[in-house]
Amino acid sequence: MQPLLKVEGLKKSFGGVAALRDGRFELAPGSVHALCGGNGAGKSTFLSIVMGIQKRDAGAIWRRGVEVEFSSPAEALASGIAIIEQELSPVPHMSVAENIFLGREPTRRFGGIDFRAMNREAQRLLDELEFDIRAERTMATLSVAQMQLVEIAKALSHDAEVIFMDEPTSAIGEREAQQLFAAIARLKAQGRGIVYVSHRLSEIFQIADSYTVFRDGAYVASGAMTETDRPGLIRMIVGRELGDEYIKTNAPSETIGLAVENLASPGKIEDISFTVRKGEIFGIYGLMGSGRTEIFDALFGLDRHSVGRILVDGKAVAISRPADAMAEGLAFVTEDRKQTGLNLADSVRGNIGLASLPEMSPAFVMRRAEEAEASTRMIERFAIKAARDTMPVSGLSGGNQQKVVLGKWFLRRPRVLLLDEPTRGVDVGAKREIYRIICDFAAEGGTVVMISSEIDEVLGMSDRIMVMRNGRSAGIEARAQASAQSLVHLST
């Protein structure tokens, strides 16, 4: 059977540094092929070359047996290749339908956009995918997860034969992920090929038929999913045995570090109460729209309409803005590091010092020596891989960017750590390092509250888990009693 897409010997260097040394790949019709590898393995460079975003230095690409070279994504799309990118690129003040059909809007007979037809077609596509989103809504009113679903619908609207999906579930919940997997199954049955890129190995084993592994910019191995297992795939990705995936070194004390009583916000969350002990990792699980992130928005002073009582180390605190939360020892690692966790235009050093600017520049003049020392300390503490701390933070891998975010907050010596999807978009090796950082913080007496949409992660890391449903707590389970089945049962 002739492959839909075949790639051999792709190479690409930037400034003499090889980003891709040997990219090889083959996609069969009617299959889901997982492209695996850690951050810096060369996957993104590979995808950008195939999609015509980057020009290759060497190698060949065949589309249904015909050698091709695309100079733009438009040419790749014309050849039947589409991509769902990890980084969202919505036009916020346009509607969902306008975003889906941007640049190819249906027109009326005598000119002008046919908005009725566009909305109708967009809604048909969203309904077919079982995405609960109205086509007329403005993108700016959607959550990050809903924007991700729109990006998925946009890519599928092109009716492409080859579809690259780059971390498509990184911002969506379990229910939405299952809807996506159902859509993938339908595309596969139609003979289309899906190239699936994800750090979530449980997803890969659930939906993929075959795999290819890249490491250090080069092809390592490929084969059928039935011929490997999770430890074997991890070994190929990282090049060594990784050991236990989840690190648990913390032990909850009897002292309450954070108490939340009757937290509420109109139309978002209602009557949320829980306590977290010092040394404890308290997990929060729930489907998209369940109110998970809204709890953190209220606790950190981002939601001005929230009410309720918050106690830190037994003392009632008044938090009406982030500065109040920071003064009380709270730190908030948001779910989208590139949008709300980092200043991508700034350096690694600048980002590490971002949350400590008032302390390091009391007279509106930065104490450069203090800033450099703090940056070096955090880079060493979290083993951040950066050529120099003055380099742009945008040049780091996802895992190292996330460690910069953690370093930014740890510089403030927080008492309570609020973590929203702390390992989103990072590879298995970096995940393990982040788990160690979290556990070490708790083991030293810190208080941790962690939101995760990955059931394996929330079960593996949490001492207790609160499940959210429709803006309310559906129950709290201890680690020993919690299971994937019980969490899903409570969340639906």
Coordinates of C-alpha atoms in Angstrom, one line a residue:
M1 CA 0.0 0.0 0.0
Q2 CA 1.4 3.4 -1.0
P3 CA 2.0 5.7 2.0
L4 CA 0.1 9.0 2.2
L5 CA 3.4 10.6 3.3
K6 CA 7.0 9.4 3.3
V7 CA 10.0 11.4 4.6
E8 CA 13.6 10.4 4.5
G9 CA 16.9 12.1 5.6
L10 CA 15.5 15.5 6.6
K11 CA 18.2 17.8 7.9
K12 CA 18.1 21.4 9.2
S13 CA 20.6 23.6 11.0
F14 CA 20.3 27.0 12.6
G15 CA 23.6 29.0 12.9
G16 CA 25.6 25.8 12.5
V17 CA 23.6 24.0 15.2
A18 CA 21.8 20.9 14.0
A19 CA 18.1 21.0 15.0
L20 CA 17.3 17.9 12.8
R21 CA 20.0 15.5 11.7
D22 CA 18.0 12.6 10.3
G23 CA 14.2 12.9 10.1
R24 CA 12.5 9.8 8.8
F25 CA 8.8 9.0 8.8
E26 CA 6.1 7.0 6.9
L27 CA 2.3 7.4 7.2
A28 CA -0.1 4.7 6.0
P29 CA -3.7 5.5 4.9
G30 CA -6.4 5.0 7.6
S31 CA -3.9 5.0 10.5
V32 CA -2.9 7.1 13.5
H33 CA 0.9 7.4 13.7
A34 CA 2.4 8.8 16.9
L35 CA 5.5 11.0 16.5
C36 CA 7.3 10.8 19.9
G37 CA 10.3 12.5 21.4
G38 CA 11.3 14.8 24.3
N39 CA 11.6 18.5 24.1
G40 CA 14.4 19.3 21.7
A41 CA 14.1 16.0 19.8
G42 CA 13.5 17.7 16.5
K43 CA 9.7 17.1 16.2
S44 CA 8.7 20.8 15.7
T45 CA 11.5 21.3 13.2
F46 CA 10.3 18.2 11.3
L47 CA 6.7 19.4 11.2
S48 CA 7.7 22.9 10.1
I49 CA 9.7 21.6 7.2
V50 CA 6.9 19.2 6.0
M51 CA 4.4 22.1 6.3
G52 CA 6.6 24.4 4.3
I53 CA 7.3 26.8 7.2
Q54 CA 11.0 26.0 7.1
K55 CA 13.2 25.2 4.1
R56 CA 15.1 21.9 4.5
D57 CA 18.9 21.6 4.2
A58 CA 18.7 18.0 2.9
G59 CA 16.3 15.1 2.6
A60 CA 13.2 14.2 0.6
I61 CA 9.4 14.3 1.1
W62 CA 6.9 12.2 -1.0
R63 CA 3.2 12.7 -1.1
R64 CA 1.5 9.6 -2.4
G65 CA 4.7 8.6 -4.2
V66 CA 5.3 12.0 -5.7
E67 CA 8.3 14.0 -4.4
V68 CA 7.2 17.4 -3.1
E69 CA 8.7 20.5 -1.6
F70 CA 6.3 23.1 0.0
S71 CA 7.4 26.7 0.3
S72 CA 4.4 27.7 2.5
P73 CA 1.7 26.1 4.6
A74 CA -0.8 27.1 1.9
E75 CA 1.0 24.8 -0.6
A76 CA 1.0 22.0 2.0
L77 CA -2.8 22.5 2.6
A78 CA -3.4 22.5 -1.2
S79 CA -1.7 19.1 -1.2
G80 CA -4.1 17.9 1.4
I81 CA -1.9 18.3 4.5
A82 CA -3.2 20.3 7.5
I83 CA -1.9 20.9 11.0
I84 CA -3.4 21.6 14.4
E85 CA -0.7 23.5 16.2
Q86 CA 0.0 23.5 19.9
E87 CA 0.3 27.3 20.1
L88 CA -3.1 28.8 19.6
S89 CA -3.5 31.7 17.2
P90 CA -7.1 32.9 17.4
V91 CA -8.4 36.3 16.2
P92 CA -10.0 37.2 19.5
H93 CA -12.5 39.8 18.3
M94 CA -13.9 37.6 15.6
S95 CA -16.5 34.9 16.0
V96 CA -15.9 31.2 16.1
A97 CA -17.2 30.8 12.6
E98 CA -15.0 33.6 11.3
N99 CA -12.0 32.0 12.8
I100 CA -12.8 28.6 11.3
F101 CA -13.2 30.0 7.8
L102 CA -10.7 32.9 7.9
G103 CA -9.5 33.7 4.4
R104 CA -12.1 31.4 2.7
E105 CA -15.4 32.9 3.8
P106 CA -18.5 31.9 1.7
T107 CA -19.8 34.8 -0.3
R108 CA -23.2 35.9 -1.6
R109 CA -24.0 35.9 -5.3
F110 CA -23.3 39.6 -5.8
G111 CA -20.4 39.8 -3.3
G112 CA -20.0 40.2 0.4
I113 CA -19.6 37.5 3.1
D114 CA -22.5 35.2 3.6
F115 CA -22.5 35.2 7.4
R116 CA -25.6 33.0 7.6
A117 CA -24.1 30.3 5.5
M118 CA -20.7 30.5 7.3
N119 CA -22.3 30.3 10.7
R120 CA -24.5 27.3 9.6
E121 CA -21.5 25.4 8.2
A122 CA -19.3 26.1 11.2
Q123 CA -22.1 25.0 13.6
R124 CA -22.6 21.8 11.5
L125 CA -18.9 21.0 11.9
L126 CA -18.9 21.8 15.6
D127 CA -22.0 19.6 16.2
E128 CA -20.5 16.8 14.1
L129 CA -17.4 16.9 16.4
E130 CA -19.7 17.1 19.4
F131 CA -18.0 20.3 20.6
D132 CA -20.4 22.3 22.7
I133 CA -19.6 25.7 21.3
R134 CA -21.9 28.1 19.4
A135 CA -20.5 29.4 16.1
E136 CA -21.6 33.0 16.7
R137 CA -19.7 33.4 20.0
T138 CA -16.7 35.7 20.0
M139 CA -13.4 34.0 20.5
A140 CA -12.4 36.3 23.3
T141 CA -15.2 34.9 25.4
L142 CA -13.9 31.3 25.2
S143 CA -11.7 29.5 27.6
V144 CA -8.3 28.3 26.4
A145 CA -9.7 24.8 26.2
Q146 CA -12.6 25.9 24.0
M147 CA -10.2 27.8 21.8
Q148 CA -8.2 24.6 21.3
L149 CA -11.4 22.8 20.2
V150 CA -12.0 25.6 17.6
E151 CA -8.5 25.2 16.3
I152 CA -9.2 21.5 15.9
A153 CA -12.5 22.2 14.1
K154 CA -10.7 24.7 11.8
A155 CA -8.0 22.2 10.7
L156 CA -10.6 19.5 10.1
S157 CA -12.8 21.9 8.1
H158 CA -10.1 21.8 5.3
D159 CA -11.0 18.2 4.5
A160 CA -7.3 17.2 4.5
E161 CA -6.1 13.7 3.9
V162 CA -3.1 14.1 6.2
I163 CA -3.6 15.8 9.5
F164 CA -0.8 16.7 11.9
M165 CA -2.0 17.1 15.5
D166 CA 0.6 18.8 17.7
E167 CA -0.4 18.4 21.4
P168 CA -4.1 18.7 20.6
T169 CA -5.3 17.8 24.1
S170 CA -2.9 19.9 26.0
A171 CA -5.6 22.4 27.0
I172 CA -8.7 20.3 27.1
G173 CA -10.3 18.0 29.6
E174 CA -11.0 14.3 29.6
R175 CA -14.5 14.6 28.0
E176 CA -13.3 16.8 25.2
A177 CA -10.3 14.5 24.6
Q178 CA -12.7 11.6 24.1
Q179 CA -14.7 13.6 21.7
L180 CA -11.5 14.3 19.7
F181 CA -10.6 10.6 19.8
A182 CA -14.0 9.8 18.4
A183 CA -13.5 12.3 15.6
I184 CA -10.1 10.8 14.9
A185 CA -11.6 7.3 14.6
R186 CA -14.1 8.7 12.0
L187 CA -11.3 10.2 10.0
K188 CA -9.3 7.0 10.2
A189 CA -12.3 5.0 8.9
Q190 CA -12.4 7.4 5.9
G191 CA -8.8 6.4 5.0
R192 CA -7.2 9.6 6.2
G193 CA -3.8 9.6 8.1
I194 CA -3.3 11.2 11.4
V195 CA 0.2 12.2 12.7
Y196 CA -0.3 12.5 16.5
V197 CA 2.2 14.4 18.6
S198 CA 1.7 14.2 22.4
H199 CA 3.7 13.9 25.6
R200 CA 0.7 12.1 27.1
L201 CA 1.7 8.5 26.6
S202 CA -1.6 7.1 27.8
E203 CA -3.3 8.9 24.8
I204 CA -0.7 7.4 22.4
F205 CA -1.4 3.9 23.5
Q206 CA -5.1 4.5 23.4
I207 CA -5.4 5.8 19.8
A208 CA -2.2 5.2 17.8
D209 CA -1.6 2.3 15.5
S210 CA 2.2 2.9 15.1
Y211 CA 5.0 5.1 16.3
T212 CA 8.2 6.9 15.4
V213 CA 10.7 8.1 17.9
F214 CA 13.1 11.1 17.5
R215 CA 15.9 11.8 19.9
D216 CA 18.5 14.6 19.7
G217 CA 17.3 15.6 16.2
A218 CA 17.5 12.1 14.7
Y219 CA 15.3 9.1 14.0
V220 CA 15.6 6.4 16.6
A221 CA 13.0 3.7 15.9
S222 CA 9.5 3.0 14.6
G223 CA 7.0 0.2 14.8
A224 CA 3.5 -1.0 15.7
M225 CA 2.2 0.1 19.1
T226 CA 1.4 -3.5 19.8
E227 CA 5.1 -4.3 19.7
T228 CA 6.1 -2.0 22.6
D229 CA 4.9 -0.9 26.0
R230 CA 5.1 2.2 28.1
P231 CA 8.5 1.6 29.7
G232 CA 9.9 0.6 26.4
L233 CA 8.6 3.7 24.7
I234 CA 10.0 5.9 27.5
R235 CA 13.3 4.2 27.2
M236 CA 13.4 5.0 23.4
I237 CA 12.4 8.7 24.1
V238 CA 14.9 9.5 26.8
G239 CA 17.6 7.0 25.9
R240 CA 17.8 5.5 29.4
E241 CA 15.7 3.9 32.1
L242 CA 13.7 6.6 33.8
G243 CA 12.6 4.8 37.0
D244 CA 9.3 5.6 38.7
E245 CA 7.3 8.2 36.8
Y246 CA 5.7 9.8 39.9
I247 CA 8.0 10.8 42.8
K248 CA 6.4 10.9 46.2
T249 CA 8.7 12.1 49.0
N250 CA 6.3 14.3 50.9
A251 CA 4.4 13.5 54.0
P252 CA 1.4 15.7 55.1
S253 CA 1.6 17.1 58.6
E254 CA -1.3 17.9 61.0
T255 CA -0.9 21.6 60.5
I256 CA -3.3 23.4 58.1
G257 CA -1.5 25.5 55.6
L258 CA -4.5 26.7 53.6
A259 CA -8.2 26.7 54.5
V260 CA -10.9 27.8 52.1
E261 CA -14.4 28.3 53.3
N262 CA -17.5 28.9 51.2
L263 CA -15.6 30.3 48.2
A264 CA -18.0 31.5 45.5
S265 CA -18.1 33.6 42.3
P266 CA -21.3 34.4 40.5
G267 CA -21.8 32.0 37.5
K268 CA -18.5 30.3 38.1
I269 CA -18.1 28.5 41.4
E270 CA -20.3 28.0 44.4
D271 CA -19.7 27.0 48.0
I272 CA -16.2 25.6 47.7
S273 CA -14.6 24.6 51.0
F274 CA -11.5 22.5 51.6
T275 CA -8.3 22.5 53.7
V276 CA -4.7 21.6 52.7
R277 CA -2.1 20.6 55.3
K278 CA 1.5 21.6 55.2
G279 CA 3.5 19.0 53.4
E280 CA 0.4 17.9 51.4
I281 CA -0.2 17.9 47.7
F282 CA -3.9 18.5 47.3
G283 CA -5.2 17.6 43.8
I284 CA -8.2 19.1 42.0
Y285 CA -9.7 17.2 39.1
G286 CA -12.7 18.0 36.8
L287 CA -13.8 18.3 33.2
M288 CA -13.5 21.4 31.2
G289 CA -15.8 24.1 32.5
S290 CA -16.1 22.4 35.9
G291 CA -14.7 25.4 37.8
R292 CA -11.2 24.2 38.4
T293 CA -9.2 27.3 37.3
E294 CA -11.9 29.6 38.6
I295 CA -10.9 28.5 42.2
F296 CA -7.3 29.7 41.6
D297 CA -8.5 32.9 40.1
A298 CA -10.5 33.6 43.2
L299 CA -7.7 32.6 45.6
F300 CA -5.1 34.7 43.8
G301 CA -7.2 37.8 43.5
L302 CA -7.8 37.7 39.8
D303 CA -11.6 37.4 40.2
R304 CA -12.8 40.7 41.8
H305 CA -16.3 39.3 42.3
S306 CA -15.5 36.3 44.4
V307 CA -16.4 35.9 48.0
G308 CA -15.5 33.6 50.8
R309 CA -13.0 33.1 53.6
I310 CA -9.3 32.2 53.0
L311 CA -6.9 31.3 55.8
V312 CA -3.1 30.9 55.3
D313 CA -1.3 29.3 58.2
G314 CA -4.4 29.7 60.4
K315 CA -4.7 33.5 59.7
A316 CA -7.6 34.9 57.8
V317 CA -6.4 37.0 54.8
A318 CA -8.0 39.5 52.6
I319 CA -7.1 39.0 48.9
S320 CA -8.6 41.3 46.3
R321 CA -5.7 41.5 43.9
P322 CA -2.7 39.4 43.0
A323 CA -0.4 41.7 45.0
D324 CA -2.3 40.8 48.1
A325 CA -2.0 37.0 47.4
M326 CA 1.7 37.4 46.8
A327 CA 2.2 39.3 50.1
E328 CA 0.5 36.4 51.9
G329 CA 2.9 33.9 50.4
L330 CA 0.8 32.5 47.5
A331 CA 2.3 31.7 44.1
F332 CA 0.3 30.8 41.0
V333 CA 1.7 28.8 38.1
T334 CA -0.9 29.3 35.4
E335 CA -2.1 26.7 32.9
D336 CA -0.7 28.6 29.8
R337 CA 3.0 29.6 30.5
K338 CA 3.4 31.4 27.1
Q339 CA 0.3 33.6 27.5
T340 CA 0.3 34.3 31.3
G341 CA 3.4 32.7 32.8
L342 CA 6.2 34.2 30.8
N343 CA 7.2 37.4 29.0
L344 CA 8.5 35.7 25.8
A345 CA 10.2 38.9 24.6
D346 CA 12.4 39.0 27.7
S347 CA 15.4 36.9 28.8
V348 CA 15.6 34.0 31.1
R349 CA 17.0 36.3 33.8
G350 CA 14.3 38.9 33.3
N351 CA 11.6 36.3 33.6
I352 CA 13.0 34.7 36.8
G353 CA 13.0 38.1 38.4
L354 CA 9.6 39.1 37.1
A355 CA 7.6 38.4 40.3
S356 CA 10.2 40.0 42.5
L357 CA 10.6 43.4 40.7
P358 CA 9.5 45.5 43.7
E359 CA 12.1 43.9 45.9
M360 CA 14.9 44.1 43.4
S361 CA 14.1 47.6 42.2
P362 CA 12.9 49.5 45.2
A363 CA 13.8 52.9 43.8
F364 CA 12.6 52.0 40.3
V365 CA 16.2 51.1 39.4
M366 CA 17.0 47.4 39.0
R367 CA 19.8 46.0 41.2
R368 CA 21.5 44.2 38.4
A369 CA 24.0 42.2 40.5
E370 CA 21.1 41.0 42.7
E371 CA 19.1 40.1 39.7
A372 CA 22.0 38.1 38.1
E373 CA 22.7 36.3 41.4
A374 CA 19.0 35.3 41.8
S375 CA 18.8 34.1 38.2
T376 CA 22.0 32.0 38.6
R377 CA 20.6 30.5 41.9
M378 CA 17.3 29.5 40.3
I379 CA 18.9 28.1 37.2
E380 CA 21.2 25.9 39.3
R381 CA 18.4 24.8 41.7
F382 CA 16.1 23.7 38.9
A383 CA 18.7 22.5 36.5
I384 CA 17.4 24.9 33.8
K385 CA 19.2 24.1 30.5
A386 CA 20.0 27.5 28.9
A387 CA 23.1 28.6 27.1
R388 CA 23.1 31.8 29.2
D389 CA 20.6 33.5 31.3
T390 CA 20.5 36.6 29.0
M391 CA 19.1 34.5 26.1
P392 CA 15.4 34.9 25.2
V393 CA 13.2 32.6 27.2
S394 CA 11.3 31.8 24.0
G395 CA 14.4 29.8 22.9
L396 CA 14.1 27.2 25.7
S397 CA 12.2 23.9 25.5
G398 CA 8.8 23.6 27.0
G399 CA 10.1 21.8 30.1
N400 CA 12.8 24.4 30.7
Q401 CA 10.3 27.3 30.2
Q402 CA 8.1 25.7 32.9
K403 CA 11.1 25.5 35.2
V404 CA 11.7 29.2 34.6
V405 CA 8.1 29.9 35.7
L406 CA 8.7 27.8 38.8
G407 CA 11.9 29.6 39.5
K408 CA 10.2 33.0 39.2
W409 CA 7.8 32.0 42.0
F410 CA 10.3 30.1 44.2
L411 CA 12.5 33.2 44.3
R412 CA 9.7 34.7 46.5
R413 CA 9.9 31.8 48.9
P414 CA 6.1 31.0 48.8
R415 CA 4.2 29.2 51.5
V416 CA 1.4 28.0 49.2
L417 CA 1.9 26.9 45.7
L418 CA -1.1 26.9 43.3
L419 CA -0.3 24.8 40.2
D420 CA -2.6 24.8 37.2
E421 CA -1.6 22.0 34.8
P422 CA 2.1 22.2 35.9
T423 CA 3.3 19.7 33.3
R424 CA 1.3 20.7 30.3
G425 CA 3.3 20.3 27.0
V426 CA 6.5 19.0 28.6
D427 CA 8.1 15.6 27.9
V428 CA 8.3 12.6 30.3
G429 CA 11.9 13.5 31.4
A430 CA 11.0 17.1 32.3
K431 CA 7.8 16.0 33.9
R432 CA 9.7 13.8 36.3
E433 CA 11.9 16.8 37.2
I434 CA 8.9 19.0 37.9
Y435 CA 7.3 16.3 40.0
R436 CA 10.5 16.2 42.1
I437 CA 10.4 20.0 42.5
I438 CA 6.8 19.8 43.7
C439 CA 7.4 17.0 46.1
D440 CA 10.5 18.6 47.5
F441 CA 8.6 21.8 48.2
A442 CA 5.9 19.9 50.0
A443 CA 8.5 17.7 51.9
E444 CA 10.0 20.9 53.2
G445 CA 6.6 22.0 54.7
G446 CA 5.1 23.8 51.8
T447 CA 1.4 23.6 50.9
V448 CA 0.6 22.5 47.3
V449 CA -2.7 22.7 45.5
M450 CA -2.5 21.2 42.0
I451 CA -5.0 21.2 39.2
S452 CA -4.6 18.5 36.5
S453 CA -6.7 17.1 33.7
E454 CA -4.5 14.0 33.5
I455 CA -6.0 11.3 35.7
D456 CA -2.7 9.4 35.9
E457 CA -1.0 12.6 37.1
V458 CA -3.5 13.6 39.7
L459 CA -3.7 10.1 41.1
G460 CA 0.1 9.7 41.1
M461 CA 0.9 13.0 42.8
S462 CA -1.9 13.9 45.1
D463 CA -2.5 12.9 48.7
R464 CA -6.1 13.9 48.5
I465 CA -8.2 14.8 45.4
M466 CA -11.2 17.1 45.2
V467 CA -13.4 16.6 42.1
M468 CA -15.2 19.5 40.6
R469 CA -18.5 19.3 38.7
N470 CA -20.6 22.3 37.5
G471 CA -18.8 24.8 39.6
R472 CA -19.2 22.8 42.8
S473 CA -17.2 20.2 44.7
A474 CA -18.5 16.7 44.0
G475 CA -16.4 15.2 46.7
I476 CA -12.9 14.7 48.2
E477 CA -11.2 11.3 48.1
A478 CA -8.0 10.2 49.8
R479 CA -5.2 8.8 47.7
A480 CA -5.7 5.2 48.9
Q481 CA -9.4 5.2 47.9
A482 CA -9.2 7.2 44.7
S483 CA -9.2 5.6 41.3
A484 CA -9.7 6.6 37.7
Q485 CA -13.2 5.2 37.8
S486 CA -14.2 7.1 40.9
L487 CA -12.8 10.4 39.6
V488 CA -14.7 10.1 36.3
H489 CA -17.9 9.0 38.2
L490 CA -17.7 12.1 40.4
S491 CA -16.9 14.5 37.6
T492 CA -19.8 13.5 35.3

